[in-house]
Coordinates of C-alpha atoms and ligand atoms in Angstrom, one line a residue:
M1 CA -201.2 78.0 12.8
I2 CA -200.8 79.6 9.4
D3 CA -200.4 77.4 6.3
K4 CA -198.0 79.0 3.9
G5 CA -197.8 76.1 1.5
E6 CA -194.2 75.1 1.8
Q7 CA -194.2 76.0 5.5
T8 CA -196.7 76.3 8.3
E9 CA -196.2 79.1 10.8
V10 CA -196.7 77.8 14.4
G11 CA -196.8 80.5 17.1
T12 CA -196.7 78.1 20.0
V13 CA -195.7 74.5 20.4
N14 CA -197.2 72.5 23.3
S15 CA -195.3 70.0 25.4
L16 CA -194.3 66.8 23.8
E17 CA -195.4 64.9 26.9
H18 CA -198.3 63.2 25.2
Y19 CA -196.9 63.0 21.6
P20 CA -197.8 59.5 20.3
T21 CA -194.8 57.2 19.8
G22 CA -196.6 54.0 19.0
G23 CA -195.4 52.4 22.2
S24 CA -197.4 50.3 24.6
V25 CA -196.8 51.9 28.0
R26 CA -200.0 53.2 29.6
C27 CA -200.0 57.0 30.3
K28 CA -201.8 58.9 33.0
C29 CA -203.9 60.5 30.2
G30 CA -205.4 57.1 29.5
R31 CA -203.7 56.4 26.2
T32 CA -200.7 54.3 25.5
G33 CA -197.3 55.2 24.1
C34 CA -197.2 58.9 25.0
F35 CA -193.7 60.3 24.6
E36 CA -193.1 60.9 28.4
V37 CA -194.0 57.4 29.5
T38 CA -192.1 55.9 26.7
A39 CA -188.8 57.8 26.4
S40 CA -188.3 60.1 29.4
D41 CA -185.4 59.5 31.8
H42 CA -187.9 58.9 34.5
A43 CA -189.7 56.2 32.5
L44 CA -186.5 54.6 31.4
V45 CA -185.1 54.2 34.9
A46 CA -188.4 53.1 36.4
R47 CA -188.6 50.3 33.8
A48 CA -185.0 49.4 34.6
V49 CA -185.8 49.2 38.4
D50 CA -189.0 47.1 37.6
I51 CA -187.0 44.5 35.8
G52 CA -184.2 44.5 38.4
L53 CA -181.5 45.9 36.2
I54 CA -180.7 48.7 38.7
D55 CA -181.4 49.1 42.4
A56 CA -182.5 52.8 42.4
P57 CA -184.2 55.0 39.8
R58 CA -181.0 56.9 38.9
M59 CA -180.1 57.6 35.2
R60 CA -176.4 57.5 36.0
L61 CA -176.8 53.9 37.3
L62 CA -178.4 52.8 34.0
Q63 CA -175.8 54.7 32.0
A64 CA -173.0 53.0 33.9
K65 CA -174.6 49.6 33.3
A66 CA -174.8 50.2 29.6
A67 CA -171.3 51.7 29.5
A68 CA -170.0 48.5 31.2
G69 CA -171.5 46.5 28.3
D70 CA -174.7 45.3 29.8
A71 CA -176.8 44.2 26.9
Q72 CA -180.2 44.8 28.4
A73 CA -179.3 48.4 29.5
T74 CA -177.8 49.1 26.1
R75 CA -180.9 47.8 24.4
M76 CA -183.0 50.2 26.5
F77 CA -181.0 53.1 25.3
V78 CA -181.0 51.9 21.7
E79 CA -184.8 51.5 21.8
R80 CA -185.2 54.9 23.3
A81 CA -182.9 56.4 20.6
E82 CA -185.2 55.0 18.0
V83 CA -188.2 56.8 19.6
L84 CA -186.3 60.0 20.2
G85 CA -185.1 60.1 16.5
R86 CA -188.6 59.4 15.2
V87 CA -190.3 62.0 17.4
A88 CA -187.7 64.6 16.6
A89 CA -188.2 63.9 12.9
G90 CA -191.9 64.2 13.2
V91 CA -191.6 67.6 15.0
R92 CA -189.0 68.8 12.4
D93 CA -191.2 67.8 9.5
M94 CA -194.2 69.6 11.1
T95 CA -192.4 72.8 11.9
G96 CA -189.8 73.0 9.1
P97 CA -187.1 75.0 11.0
D98 CA -184.1 76.3 9.2
R99 CA -181.8 74.2 11.4
T100 CA -182.4 71.1 13.6
V101 CA -180.2 70.8 16.6
L102 CA -181.0 68.1 19.1
V103 CA -180.4 69.1 22.7
G104 CA -180.9 67.5 26.1
Q105 CA -179.5 64.8 28.3
A106 CA -181.6 62.2 26.5
F107 CA -179.4 62.8 23.5
T108 CA -176.1 63.6 25.2
G109 CA -176.2 61.4 28.4
F110 CA -175.4 58.2 26.6
P111 CA -173.3 59.1 23.6
A112 CA -173.1 55.5 22.3
A113 CA -176.8 55.8 21.4
L114 CA -176.4 59.0 19.5
T115 CA -175.7 57.3 16.1
D116 CA -179.0 55.4 16.7
V117 CA -180.9 58.6 17.3
I118 CA -179.4 60.2 14.1
A119 CA -180.2 57.0 12.1
S120 CA -183.8 56.9 13.4
F121 CA -184.2 60.7 12.6
E122 CA -182.9 60.3 9.1
R123 CA -185.1 57.3 8.4
S124 CA -188.2 59.1 9.7
S125 CA -187.7 62.6 8.4
S126 CA -188.3 63.9 4.9
M127 CA -185.0 65.9 5.2
P128 CA -181.9 64.6 3.4
P129 CA -179.2 62.8 5.5
G130 CA -176.9 65.1 7.4
S131 CA -179.6 67.8 8.1
V132 CA -179.6 67.3 11.9
S133 CA -176.9 68.1 14.4
V134 CA -176.4 67.7 18.1
T135 CA -175.7 70.4 20.6
R136 CA -172.0 71.0 21.4
F137 CA -173.0 72.1 24.9
G138 CA -173.5 68.4 25.9
D139 CA -174.9 68.1 29.4
D140 CA -174.2 71.8 30.1
I141 CA -177.2 72.7 28.1
Q142 CA -179.3 73.3 31.2
A143 CA -176.9 76.0 32.4
V144 CA -176.8 77.5 28.9
A145 CA -180.6 77.5 28.7
A146 CA -180.9 79.2 32.1
C147 CA -178.5 81.9 30.8
A148 CA -180.5 82.3 27.6
L149 CA -183.6 82.9 29.7
A150 CA -181.8 85.4 31.9
V151 CA -180.6 87.5 29.0
G152 CA -183.9 87.1 27.2
P153 CA -185.2 90.5 28.3
V154 CA -182.1 92.2 26.8
Y155 CA -182.8 90.6 23.4
D156 CA -186.5 91.2 23.6
D157 CA -186.3 94.9 24.3
P158 CA -182.8 96.4 24.6
V159 CA -183.9 100.0 24.2
G160 CA -186.7 99.5 26.8
L161 CA -184.2 98.1 29.3
V162 CA -181.8 101.1 28.8
T163 CA -184.8 103.5 29.3
A164 CA -185.9 101.7 32.4
W165 CA -182.3 101.6 33.8
E166 CA -181.9 105.3 33.2
A167 CA -185.2 106.0 35.0
T168 CA -183.9 104.2 38.1
G169 CA -180.6 106.1 38.1
Ligands
ZN201 ZN1 -200.5 60.7 27.6

């Protein structure tokens, strides 16, 4: 990490699995409130099953409940939206990217909570309102991400690939 005054250059960012959220759910690491046990799809549906809201740990079941107007399911998504926005704002403020685009099913899987995510982000970030956007790929982001990985070598070293390809022909 290189501190440049206005910005800090970060070469590698670790997983957000154990990023502290201030929550009370115990994590396998021994602490409470880690991001994964608080806001992941897995954690959310597990809690919904525990309280009898849904019969099986499937996100689409919980989403359907909320979409049908179930107050408890909706509250779970709204509470998660608050955490997602706060964590995204913390990461944004630490890394200072040129643009902030939220991606992933946690943001796009229940669109009704998106305004709560944005509001939480804007309350928690030092950036002015309107500085965060949400991916236009929606739930297709996984397929797009896979393609990005597949074409990664081309962007990393296009000349090297041509040379290697010519060597095989
Ligand atoms: Zn943890």
